[in-house]
Amino acid sequence: MINRELLDPQSIVIVGGSNNQHKPGGAIVRNLLQGGYKGTLRIVNPKENEVQGVKVFHDVKEIPPTELAVLVIPAKLCPGAVETLAREKGTKAFVIISAGFGEETKAGAELEQRILDTCEEYGAALIGPNCIGMLNRNHHSVFTQPIPKLNPKGVDFVSGSGATAVFILESAVIKGLQFNSVWSIGNGKQIGIEDVLQYMDEHFDAEHDSRVKLLYIENISNPDKLLFHAANLIKKGCRIAAIKAGSSESGSRAASSHTGAIASSDGAVEALFRKAGIVRCFSREELTTVGCIFTLPPLKGKNFAIVTHAGGPGVMLTDALSKGGLNVPKIEGPLADELKSKLFPGSSVANPIDFLATGTAEQLGIVIDYCEGKFDQIDAIAVIYGTPGLTQLYEAYDVLDKKIQSCKKPVFPILPSLHTAGPEVAEFLAKGHVNFSDEVTLATALSQIMRTPMPAPPEVQLYGIDIPELNKIILNIKENGYVPPQTVRDILSCAGIPLVPELVSEKKDELIAFAQKVGYPVVAKVVGPVHKSDVGGVTLNIRTPEHLALEFDRMMKIEDAKGVMVQKMLKGQELFIGAKYEERFGHVVLCGLGGIFVEVLKDVQSGLAPLSYAEAYSMIHSLRGYKILKGTRGQKGINENKYAEIIVRLSTLLRFATEIKEMDINPLLADGDDIIAVDARILVEK
């Protein structure tokens, strides 16, 4: 419950405010006063008469009605104070800084529940407990530093951790990133990250609200809610980046299949973010760098011009951009020669454009003008400009300031001399700009943004999926566990997934007759043991009835053998599709290259069922081995459209069969335009 009293209170009481600014109670008072809070500020402290120039009340019962209360007192005293304020003083919003609640003990959790019950009874908003507070342009109710520069078009930042929020703010302020609001939700007893996004979505004002949201998440309690509101905000023109910390492997069935060994709660997060269109980050530096990129004009292409007076950083940025799928195209021809004539001898314009350490501020402006107005193949400009300490950079940074404001193409300033040219960088940032002091971090963040798809459409792709037949098959499964091969085939057939011809039998003659019908060579696989290869239960390239008879006899002696499967032997590129059901998230679908690539290299990408075609293509294109799928060294690539179609169909099937807890299709064989499922396992738990 987020209300006006929380966001724009006309009166605030600090319960536990003090003169000691080295403690939270004193620091919050200081930040509110220095932040120019325009409402009425009240302080409760039984031992003081005046705190930082503000008259003090000795008990919450003494204060007049007050809209927002910030509590910085021992946990055991908080429930009583909240009840008094809500019941007697009409307080409709609480920010509880105090720790010692559910994050520590069972007794603390009971105190926390009492506070929540009171807030719910009186219709009050609750931030915390166990947080650093809340900061926006109306009030600075936080006890920490730094206080970032606030701007209505700045970033909205929501964090599940107070300490981490401070460190992220430190990283952001150095880069010049400005903020609109900072939410530290702490234990999130009433208001969690999903609730903040819901409020921002439902109250979004395209003309006045910030369009950049940064999140630090430690727990996703409601994935559907996060997905819905994040996707809505992005569709409305917002951009969202997030760190999800604390993901770990799901170990319950880790050895039962490839999917079980690879899939994890982290894969579910990856899939959720992909579906929502959230840019996933893995460090504070990456998150704040992405946030800075979001404040610039959107990148509409992949071609960068690198403008520098230092060769090494230009080369490193070129390497990093290329590694991330972006381009630094060669610049040549009459226009390049024309630009070179305006620079000092020895300058290079091939890209990176190196106009030497002796290059002037005027030359910097000329180079940027050529990249903006004359080099049509260039989509964005990265400017690397520092100093060895021999000159001041005010003039050059003034030119850069003017060009950033006038250019339609995004200009990324990389100003590395934070110590040597500190005053010049500070003046540049004070004009409202951001700075990417490390070129490789910038390239990594840009690549991550470019790889993140737009939110997936909510429509489910039902074409070609036989839902009634699927329900009938699932209903007829009587026992939990891996289902028989024929049931696997029946389930996959419901999604229209092409299947290799096969027969399972306990009779040797039937299998030999089948092999004769489909044609040799064939493959024989034992039925029964989960890991057939580990027990010698797979034989390839069987070319005669005699060989097949020998393998049948051998396999039927393997422990737990219930029969033998014979398949037509096919050749082609091995692919993999898997799925695992994650509580609260639903089915996480995995795709990748099959064989050793999935078993050893774990080169897979994940998506959350049901998947759209755009999501499926994004998963395929994000594989490290994607170049293999496209075709290398004279080999024909796979039918990418067919692979994406199978991924989408399978994800839709799973959407209607939550009883399927795990699935492997490994391998899918791609040969020319055909992609056929060769081996599959399905685990059902009802």
XYZ file of C-alpha atoms in Angstrom:
686
model
C 0.000 0.000 0.000
C 1.796 3.101 -1.266
C 0.037 6.363 -0.462
C 0.479 10.124 -0.677
C 1.571 10.344 2.971
C 4.562 8.135 2.213
C 5.583 9.953 -0.953
C 4.759 13.565 -0.081
C 4.124 13.935 3.659
C 3.149 17.342 4.986
C 4.511 16.369 8.407
C 7.181 13.893 9.551
C 8.121 12.644 12.997
C 11.502 11.022 13.649
C 11.015 8.678 16.599
C 14.533 8.311 17.964
C 16.007 11.421 16.326
C 19.164 12.674 18.025
C 22.028 15.157 17.937
C 24.561 12.435 17.217
C 24.875 12.523 13.435
C 27.075 9.431 13.508
C 24.017 7.378 14.478
C 20.984 6.699 12.249
C 18.604 8.842 14.329
C 20.846 11.889 14.034
C 21.810 11.273 10.412
C 18.174 11.138 9.267
C 17.421 14.477 10.912
C 20.517 15.963 9.254
C 19.545 14.652 5.816
C 15.976 15.925 6.123
C 17.162 19.390 7.168
C 19.907 19.596 4.556
C 17.509 18.292 1.914
C 15.235 21.273 2.480
C 12.165 19.378 3.673
C 9.307 21.903 3.416
C 6.790 20.301 5.765
C 6.642 20.185 9.550
C 9.440 18.158 11.144
C 8.933 16.703 14.617
C 11.306 14.652 16.762
C 10.642 12.271 19.651
C 13.473 11.619 22.108
C 12.927 11.106 25.841
C 16.420 12.367 26.734
C 16.722 15.547 24.626
C 14.938 18.898 24.543
C 16.288 20.058 21.196
C 17.801 18.111 18.302
C 19.734 19.947 15.597
C 17.699 23.091 16.196
C 14.333 21.296 16.237
C 12.119 21.219 19.356
C 11.774 17.692 20.795
C 8.793 15.781 22.193
C 9.529 13.199 24.872
C 6.815 10.696 23.890
C 4.854 9.897 20.731
C 1.682 10.562 22.698
C 2.649 14.245 22.953
C 2.925 15.050 19.246
C 0.158 16.552 17.089
C -1.282 14.455 14.257
C 1.554 13.558 11.852
C 1.421 11.939 8.410
C 4.716 10.018 8.220
C 6.706 8.421 11.059
C 10.321 7.291 10.731
C 11.251 4.903 13.542
C 14.857 4.597 14.723
C 14.283 2.890 18.080
C 14.824 -0.663 19.402
C 12.691 -3.285 17.670
C 10.790 -4.192 20.849
C 9.486 -0.603 21.134
C 8.313 -0.308 17.525
C 4.936 -2.148 17.681
C 3.695 0.056 20.524
C 4.856 3.260 18.839
C 3.213 2.261 15.543
C -0.061 1.456 17.275
C -0.135 4.773 19.157
C 0.732 6.800 16.057
C -1.746 5.011 13.793
C -4.605 4.985 16.304
C -4.180 8.345 18.029
C -2.191 10.537 15.633
C -3.636 9.516 12.283
C -0.256 8.474 10.921
C -0.710 6.850 7.506
C 2.864 5.968 6.583
C 5.776 4.361 8.428
C 9.446 3.935 7.542
C 11.062 1.613 10.081
C 14.848 1.774 10.059
C 15.250 -0.468 13.101
C 16.602 -4.020 12.738
C 16.033 -7.055 14.952
C 12.851 -8.377 13.359
C 12.108 -11.396 11.153
C 15.566 -11.266 9.623
C 17.026 -12.317 12.998
C 14.680 -14.295 15.273
C 11.243 -15.843 15.539
C 10.415 -13.361 18.282
C 11.467 -10.570 15.924
C 9.153 -11.946 13.258
C 6.256 -11.755 15.709
C 7.040 -8.087 16.389
C 7.107 -7.467 12.640
C 3.733 -9.149 12.201
C 2.205 -6.973 14.945
C 3.393 -3.873 13.091
C 1.959 -5.126 9.804
C -1.380 -5.984 11.411
C -1.628 -2.456 12.818
C -0.759 -0.859 9.479
C -3.329 -3.001 7.687
C -5.986 -2.175 10.284
C -5.488 1.590 9.929
C -4.704 1.686 6.211
C -1.108 2.800 6.622
C 1.855 2.259 4.304
C 4.918 0.457 5.679
C 8.490 0.555 4.380
C 10.858 -1.845 6.150
C 11.676 -2.737 8.809
C 15.471 -3.165 8.615
C 16.128 -0.612 5.877
C 18.069 2.620 5.285
C 14.898 4.594 4.576
C 13.383 6.323 1.589
C 14.574 9.242 -0.510
C 12.745 11.346 -3.082
C 12.447 14.982 -4.099
C 9.988 15.641 -1.250
C 11.888 14.213 1.694
C 15.264 12.641 2.427
C 14.233 10.070 5.033
C 17.477 8.072 4.889
C 20.349 7.938 7.352
C 23.054 7.199 4.806
C 25.344 9.101 2.468
C 25.762 9.937 -0.357
C 22.636 11.866 -1.198
C 22.590 11.834 -5.008
C 21.579 14.762 -7.156
C 17.806 14.606 -7.555
C 16.022 15.223 -10.824
C 12.455 14.338 -11.898
C 13.923 12.637 -14.969
C 16.547 10.824 -12.890
C 16.570 7.152 -11.982
C 14.059 5.394 -9.728
C 16.111 2.915 -7.699
C 14.555 0.117 -5.630
C 16.734 -2.107 -3.436
C 16.096 -5.098 -1.231
C 19.301 -4.388 0.696
C 20.150 -1.157 2.484
C 23.926 -1.535 2.552
C 24.025 -2.581 -1.096
C 21.858 0.412 -1.989
C 24.475 2.704 -0.441
C 27.289 1.077 -2.414
C 25.272 1.309 -5.637
C 24.609 4.998 -4.944
C 28.362 5.528 -4.442
C 29.021 3.922 -7.818
C 26.289 5.999 -9.479
C 27.246 9.388 -8.037
C 30.835 9.062 -9.303
C 29.424 8.525 -12.813
C 27.104 11.547 -12.585
C 23.929 9.457 -12.573
C 21.027 11.429 -11.140
C 18.039 10.018 -9.244
C 14.353 10.697 -8.846
C 13.768 8.328 -5.923
C 15.507 5.683 -3.817
C 13.474 2.936 -2.131
C 15.130 0.694 0.451
C 12.449 -1.875 1.248
C 14.371 -3.880 3.877
C 12.346 -6.914 4.932
C 9.530 -5.812 2.621
C 6.891 -6.918 5.091
C 4.164 -4.931 3.353
C 5.771 -3.203 0.367
C 8.150 -5.286 -1.723
C 9.927 -4.543 -4.976
C 6.976 -5.951 -6.940
C 4.628 -3.548 -5.127
C 6.799 -0.537 -5.946
C 6.812 -1.524 -9.622
C 3.034 -1.986 -9.503
C 2.594 1.531 -8.129
C 4.947 3.004 -10.742
C 3.083 1.151 -13.487
C -0.447 2.007 -12.379
C 0.403 5.674 -11.735
C 2.785 6.207 -14.646
C 2.770 9.730 -16.083
C 4.622 9.715 -19.401
C 5.194 13.461 -19.301
C 6.586 13.829 -15.795
C 7.806 10.461 -14.482
C 11.257 8.954 -14.718
C 11.683 6.378 -17.484
C 14.658 4.555 -15.919
C 14.255 1.975 -13.139
C 17.162 0.167 -11.459
C 16.532 -2.786 -9.134
C 18.622 -4.731 -6.661
C 16.655 -7.896 -5.810
C 17.437 -10.565 -3.235
C 14.081 -12.346 -3.293
C 11.351 -12.542 -5.926
C 8.265 -13.391 -3.932
C 5.788 -12.901 -6.769
C 7.341 -13.542 -10.215
C 4.070 -13.039 -12.099
C 3.561 -9.624 -10.520
C 7.123 -8.568 -11.258
C 6.815 -9.768 -14.854
C 3.477 -8.062 -15.470
C 4.364 -4.612 -14.148
C 7.955 -4.527 -15.385
C 6.793 -5.484 -18.888
C 4.019 -2.871 -18.749
C 6.457 -0.127 -17.746
C 8.854 -1.060 -20.540
C 6.009 -1.057 -23.072
C 5.156 2.459 -21.843
C 8.661 3.630 -22.712
C 10.592 2.849 -19.525
C 13.863 0.952 -19.343
C 14.637 -1.405 -16.475
C 17.853 -3.071 -15.334
C 18.270 -5.321 -12.330
C 20.675 -7.375 -10.263
C 19.248 -10.578 -8.811
C 21.535 -11.790 -6.052
C 21.411 -15.025 -4.095
C 20.511 -17.448 -6.902
C 21.704 -20.969 -6.326
C 21.497 -24.388 -7.905
C 18.325 -26.407 -7.392
C 19.619 -29.664 -6.029
C 16.553 -31.838 -5.573
C 16.947 -33.792 -8.826
C 20.365 -32.595 -9.924
C 21.527 -36.013 -11.111
C 18.372 -37.264 -12.793
C 18.773 -35.575 -16.167
C 20.696 -32.996 -18.152
C 18.008 -30.453 -17.337
C 18.156 -31.295 -13.644
C 21.906 -30.818 -13.643
C 21.790 -27.487 -15.490
C 18.516 -25.833 -14.490
C 18.541 -23.699 -11.367
C 16.610 -20.913 -9.728
C 19.104 -18.612 -11.442
C 17.905 -19.951 -14.783
C 14.362 -19.094 -13.749
C 15.450 -15.534 -12.990
C 17.220 -15.303 -16.359
C 14.060 -16.523 -18.064
C 11.827 -14.115 -16.141
C 14.021 -11.125 -16.981
C 14.150 -12.127 -20.657
C 10.350 -12.352 -20.839
C 9.905 -9.004 -19.050
C 12.564 -7.180 -21.091
C 14.685 -6.430 -18.007
C 18.421 -5.978 -18.623
C 20.182 -8.332 -16.242
C 23.317 -7.061 -14.494
C 25.764 -8.886 -12.251
C 27.622 -6.132 -10.390
C 27.123 -2.650 -8.967
C 29.362 -1.163 -11.655
C 27.434 -2.871 -14.420
C 24.057 -1.786 -13.014
C 25.029 1.867 -12.692
C 26.738 1.816 -16.099
C 23.551 0.461 -17.685
C 21.610 3.156 -15.819
C 23.872 5.835 -17.305
C 23.436 4.386 -20.814
C 19.664 4.522 -20.332
C 19.872 8.301 -19.804
C 21.364 8.797 -23.289
C 19.517 8.671 -26.636
C 18.765 5.030 -27.505
C 21.279 3.197 -29.659
C 19.654 2.535 -33.059
C 22.447 0.523 -34.663
C 25.596 -1.427 -33.911
C 28.306 0.728 -35.536
C 30.546 2.777 -33.243
C 33.089 5.462 -33.979
C 35.769 5.593 -31.286
C 37.298 9.060 -30.894
C 40.440 9.133 -28.773
C 43.780 10.784 -28.200
C 45.183 7.635 -26.563
C 45.634 4.539 -28.706
C 45.495 1.791 -26.053
C 42.015 2.492 -24.614
C 40.680 2.778 -28.158
C 42.002 -0.689 -28.986
C 40.583 -2.173 -25.757
C 37.185 -0.626 -26.461
C 37.273 -1.953 -30.029
C 37.997 -5.455 -28.749
C 35.279 -5.297 -26.090
C 32.618 -3.954 -28.460
C 33.446 -6.585 -31.078
C 33.329 -9.353 -28.478
C 29.865 -8.171 -27.442
C 28.468 -8.226 -30.990
C 28.891 -4.504 -31.751
C 30.974 -3.092 -34.607
C 33.788 -0.596 -35.062
C 33.721 -0.295 -38.887
C 36.671 0.966 -40.870
C 36.311 4.581 -41.996
C 37.864 5.344 -45.364
C 37.336 7.258 -48.587
C 37.254 10.969 -49.530
C 35.478 12.088 -46.351
C 38.025 10.251 -44.196
C 40.852 11.931 -46.124
C 39.142 15.277 -45.689
C 38.937 14.797 -41.912
C 42.556 13.673 -41.715
C 43.667 16.882 -43.427
C 42.174 18.874 -40.553
C 44.178 16.976 -37.899
C 47.859 16.942 -36.963
C 50.217 14.761 -39.021
C 50.313 11.215 -37.670
C 46.634 11.152 -36.762
C 44.587 8.125 -37.818
C 40.963 8.233 -38.935
C 40.509 4.569 -39.838
C 38.511 3.957 -36.604
C 39.436 4.247 -33.834
C 39.975 7.885 -34.781
C 43.193 8.760 -32.937
C 43.929 12.487 -33.149
C 46.997 12.173 -30.902
C 47.821 13.373 -27.388
C 48.613 16.803 -28.845
C 45.156 17.084 -30.431
C 43.210 20.211 -29.519
C 39.704 20.776 -28.195
C 38.821 22.314 -31.563
C 39.952 19.139 -33.340
C 37.852 17.048 -30.944
C 34.800 19.048 -32.030
C 35.663 18.610 -35.721
C 35.983 14.819 -35.360
C 32.644 14.559 -33.554
C 30.988 16.706 -36.259
C 32.228 14.353 -38.984
C 30.955 11.294 -37.058
C 27.600 12.962 -36.484
C 26.942 14.551 -39.866
C 29.154 12.978 -42.536
C 29.907 9.358 -41.626
C 26.452 7.886 -42.296
C 27.492 4.353 -41.355
C 28.188 5.442 -37.766
C 25.374 4.982 -35.211
C 27.107 6.100 -31.999
C 30.239 7.905 -30.856
C 32.502 6.957 -27.949
C 34.900 9.715 -26.876
C 37.916 8.715 -24.773
C 39.589 11.839 -23.399
C 41.863 12.008 -20.372
C 45.138 13.687 -19.431
C 48.605 12.730 -18.201
C 48.518 15.825 -15.986
C 50.262 18.241 -18.352
C 47.179 20.202 -19.409
C 43.789 21.169 -18.096
C 40.732 19.782 -19.846
C 38.090 22.455 -19.255
C 38.076 23.597 -22.900
C 37.895 20.063 -24.310
C 35.122 19.056 -21.908
C 33.219 22.247 -22.760
C 33.328 21.205 -26.434
C 32.189 17.698 -25.471
C 29.310 19.175 -23.453
C 28.056 21.204 -26.423
C 28.371 18.297 -28.866
C 26.463 15.886 -26.598
C 23.606 18.387 -26.426
C 23.501 18.965 -30.183
C 24.188 15.477 -31.570
C 21.294 13.194 -32.502
C 23.554 10.149 -32.304
C 24.370 9.042 -28.735
C 27.774 10.218 -27.496
C 29.412 8.153 -24.755
C 31.978 10.201 -22.795
C 34.826 8.092 -21.400
C 36.774 10.397 -19.095
C 39.315 8.196 -17.267
C 41.320 10.840 -15.378
C 39.145 10.969 -12.260
C 42.105 11.846 -10.046
C 44.364 13.921 -12.302
C 41.510 15.880 -13.873
C 39.052 15.634 -10.980
C 37.861 19.278 -11.064
C 37.321 19.201 -14.829
C 35.338 15.942 -14.643
C 33.283 17.300 -11.741
C 32.390 20.433 -13.722
C 31.397 18.279 -16.708
C 29.143 16.107 -14.524
C 27.619 19.192 -12.900
C 26.214 20.128 -16.307
C 24.028 17.022 -16.141
C 26.211 14.529 -18.000
C 27.331 11.023 -17.114
C 30.825 9.567 -17.408
C 31.940 6.029 -18.284
C 35.434 6.030 -16.834
C 36.166 2.447 -17.943
C 35.695 1.634 -21.613
C 35.455 -2.153 -21.211
C 32.726 -1.905 -18.557
C 30.816 0.373 -20.940
C 31.130 -2.141 -23.792
C 29.972 -5.016 -21.571
C 26.908 -3.062 -20.459
C 26.069 -2.020 -24.019
C 26.272 -5.622 -25.176
C 23.954 -6.756 -22.399
C 21.416 -4.097 -23.350
C 21.558 -5.047 -27.031
C 20.990 -8.728 -26.178
C 17.893 -8.023 -24.074
C 14.659 -8.412 -26.084
C 11.549 -6.311 -25.691
C 8.851 -7.741 -23.385
C 7.194 -10.835 -24.778
C 3.566 -10.556 -25.892
C 1.131 -12.128 -23.415
C -0.626 -14.197 -26.079
C -0.012 -17.951 -25.966
C 0.934 -19.581 -29.304
C -1.736 -22.319 -29.432
C -1.547 -23.171 -33.127
C -0.787 -26.852 -33.654
C -1.019 -27.860 -29.961
C -3.537 -30.609 -29.114
C -4.454 -29.613 -25.550
C -7.412 -32.073 -25.138
C -5.235 -35.033 -26.155
C -2.461 -33.843 -23.819
C -4.895 -33.662 -20.886
C -6.108 -37.180 -21.670
C -2.545 -38.565 -21.725
C -1.622 -36.885 -18.437
C -4.840 -38.118 -16.827
C -4.020 -41.722 -17.781
C -0.557 -41.613 -16.156
C -1.036 -43.446 -12.858
C 2.421 -43.323 -11.253
C 4.927 -40.567 -10.597
C 8.318 -40.870 -12.250
C 9.770 -41.132 -15.747
C 7.056 -42.155 -18.185
C 7.480 -45.015 -20.736
C 8.926 -44.224 -24.199
C 5.591 -44.539 -25.960
C 4.000 -42.047 -23.556
C 6.903 -39.675 -24.218
C 6.186 -39.948 -27.948
C 2.465 -39.377 -27.397
C 3.132 -36.230 -25.340
C 5.598 -34.769 -27.844
C 3.199 -35.569 -30.678
C 0.649 -33.301 -28.999
C 3.017 -30.427 -29.757
C 3.660 -31.556 -33.304
C 7.340 -32.255 -32.607
C 8.839 -34.495 -35.335
C 9.969 -37.855 -33.937
C 12.436 -40.420 -35.231
C 10.807 -43.787 -36.150
C 11.301 -46.209 -33.250
C 9.941 -49.363 -31.635
C 10.204 -50.573 -28.047
C 9.804 -54.276 -27.451
C 10.832 -57.211 -25.314
C 10.745 -59.441 -28.398
C 13.848 -59.771 -30.533
C 11.959 -60.778 -33.675
C 9.729 -57.679 -33.581
C 12.750 -55.386 -33.349
C 14.588 -57.128 -36.183
C 11.502 -56.853 -38.379
C 11.171 -53.137 -37.528
C 14.827 -52.517 -38.384
C 14.332 -54.255 -41.693
C 11.327 -52.034 -42.403
C 12.940 -48.642 -41.629
C 16.305 -49.675 -43.072
C 19.750 -50.070 -41.558
C 21.778 -48.630 -39.896
C 19.832 -48.436 -36.642
C 20.480 -47.563 -32.990
C 19.612 -49.836 -30.050
C 18.974 -48.458 -26.548
C 18.114 -50.267 -23.344
C 14.780 -49.274 -21.750
C 14.619 -49.059 -17.952
C 17.854 -47.544 -16.584
C 17.733 -43.727 -16.412
C 21.289 -43.198 -17.643
C 21.546 -45.654 -20.542
C 25.068 -44.651 -21.608
C 26.470 -45.237 -18.116
C 25.494 -48.920 -18.189
C 26.485 -49.659 -21.784
C 22.891 -49.428 -22.901
C 23.389 -47.604 -26.218
C 24.836 -49.055 -29.450
C 25.122 -47.003 -32.627
C 25.513 -47.898 -36.278
C 24.026 -51.383 -36.190
C 24.045 -52.561 -39.823
C 22.886 -56.203 -39.774
C 20.155 -58.337 -38.165
C 22.850 -60.508 -36.572
C 24.466 -57.526 -34.856
C 21.082 -56.304 -33.642
C 20.268 -59.753 -32.204
C 23.555 -59.817 -30.262
C 22.978 -56.333 -28.843
C 19.423 -57.240 -27.835
C 20.640 -60.259 -25.877
C 23.362 -58.216 -24.173
C 21.111 -55.314 -23.208
C 18.354 -57.469 -21.758
C 20.908 -58.713 -19.205
C 21.527 -55.171 -17.916
C 20.089 -54.511 -14.446
C 16.596 -52.926 -14.544
C 16.257 -53.578 -18.313
C 12.607 -53.731 -19.350
C 13.054 -53.880 -23.095
C 15.055 -52.492 -26.000
C 14.310 -49.511 -28.229
C 15.392 -49.549 -31.864
C 15.516 -46.314 -33.861
C 16.448 -45.405 -37.379
C 19.971 -43.955 -37.137
C 20.137 -40.349 -38.302
C 22.983 -37.896 -38.713
C 23.062 -34.149 -38.190
C 23.828 -31.309 -35.775
C 22.881 -32.285 -32.232
C 20.565 -29.849 -30.444
C 19.049 -29.862 -26.965
C 15.771 -28.740 -25.435
C 14.953 -29.213 -21.772
C 12.455 -27.943 -19.247
C 12.107 -27.908 -15.485
C 9.228 -26.763 -13.306
C 10.264 -24.130 -10.738
C 7.901 -23.279 -7.912
C 6.294 -19.822 -8.354
C 7.942 -19.342 -11.748
C 6.462 -22.194 -13.778
C 8.414 -24.087 -16.441
C 11.904 -22.891 -17.317
C 12.681 -23.990 -20.883
C 16.311 -24.524 -21.890
C 17.812 -24.730 -25.351
C 21.325 -25.263 -26.624
C 23.644 -27.485 -28.581
C 23.345 -31.180 -27.700
C 25.937 -33.798 -26.864
C 29.107 -32.547 -25.183
C 27.987 -28.933 -25.406
C 25.166 -29.499 -22.935
C 26.859 -32.146 -20.788
C 30.224 -30.433 -20.299
C 30.094 -26.844 -21.520
C 26.500 -26.224 -20.392
C 26.024 -23.783 -23.261
C 22.292 -23.245 -22.751
C 19.862 -20.346 -22.627
C 16.624 -20.230 -20.665
C 13.130 -18.851 -21.159
C 9.922 -18.879 -19.149
C 6.974 -20.817 -20.588
C 4.948 -19.981 -22.561
C 7.470 -18.497 -24.983
C 6.949 -16.186 -27.929
C 8.873 -16.587 -31.155
C 10.906 -13.461 -30.323
C 11.977 -15.039 -27.030
C 12.915 -18.297 -28.747
C 15.057 -16.471 -31.317
C 16.680 -14.440 -28.542
C 17.567 -17.656 -26.691
C 19.064 -19.223 -29.820
C 21.051 -16.107 -30.763
C 22.447 -15.793 -27.215
C 24.126 -19.218 -27.299
C 27.911 -19.117 -27.277
C 27.823 -21.763 -29.989
C 25.373 -19.872 -32.209
C 27.971 -19.602 -34.980
C 27.943 -23.403 -35.181
C 24.187 -23.355 -35.702
C 24.572 -20.775 -38.484
C 27.054 -23.057 -40.242
C 30.845 -22.941 -40.179
C 33.684 -24.112 -42.421
C 31.460 -25.069 -45.325
C 28.812 -26.842 -43.255
C 25.194 -25.859 -43.776
C 23.460 -24.181 -40.860
C 20.369 -25.550 -39.163
C 16.805 -24.500 -39.906
C 16.660 -21.824 -37.219
C 12.964 -21.140 -37.791
C 12.125 -24.814 -37.246
C 14.196 -24.923 -34.046
C 12.433 -21.825 -32.705
C 9.053 -23.316 -33.621
C 9.787 -26.514 -31.670
C 10.902 -24.464 -28.639
C 7.703 -22.377 -28.743
C 5.411 -25.399 -29.241
C 7.050 -27.287 -26.395
C 6.765 -24.277 -24.054
C 3.053 -23.969 -24.856
C 2.510 -27.662 -24.184
C 4.210 -27.297 -20.794
C 2.025 -24.311 -19.921
C -0.923 -26.742 -19.895
C 0.869 -29.629 -18.164
C 2.243 -28.514 -14.809
C 2.438 -32.209 -13.863
C 5.531 -32.436 -16.095
C 8.347 -31.509 -13.716
C 11.323 -32.255 -15.932
C 11.952 -32.929 -19.617
C 14.951 -33.634 -21.825
C 15.001 -33.864 -25.596
C 18.624 -34.718 -26.310
C 19.452 -34.936 -29.018
C 17.289 -33.183 -31.506
C 19.047 -33.845 -34.796
C 19.136 -31.057 -37.367
C 19.903 -32.165 -40.907
C 19.217 -29.619 -43.600
C 15.707 -28.267 -43.114
C 14.616 -31.159 -40.899
C 14.855 -31.256 -37.095
C 13.827 -34.545 -35.486
C 13.635 -35.593 -31.812
C 15.788 -38.685 -31.306
C 15.790 -39.230 -27.543
C 13.591 -37.780 -24.822
C 12.702 -38.279 -21.169
C 9.775 -36.847 -19.246
C 9.360 -36.851 -15.468
C 5.773 -36.549 -14.221
C 4.679 -35.830 -10.662
C 0.988 -35.516 -9.974
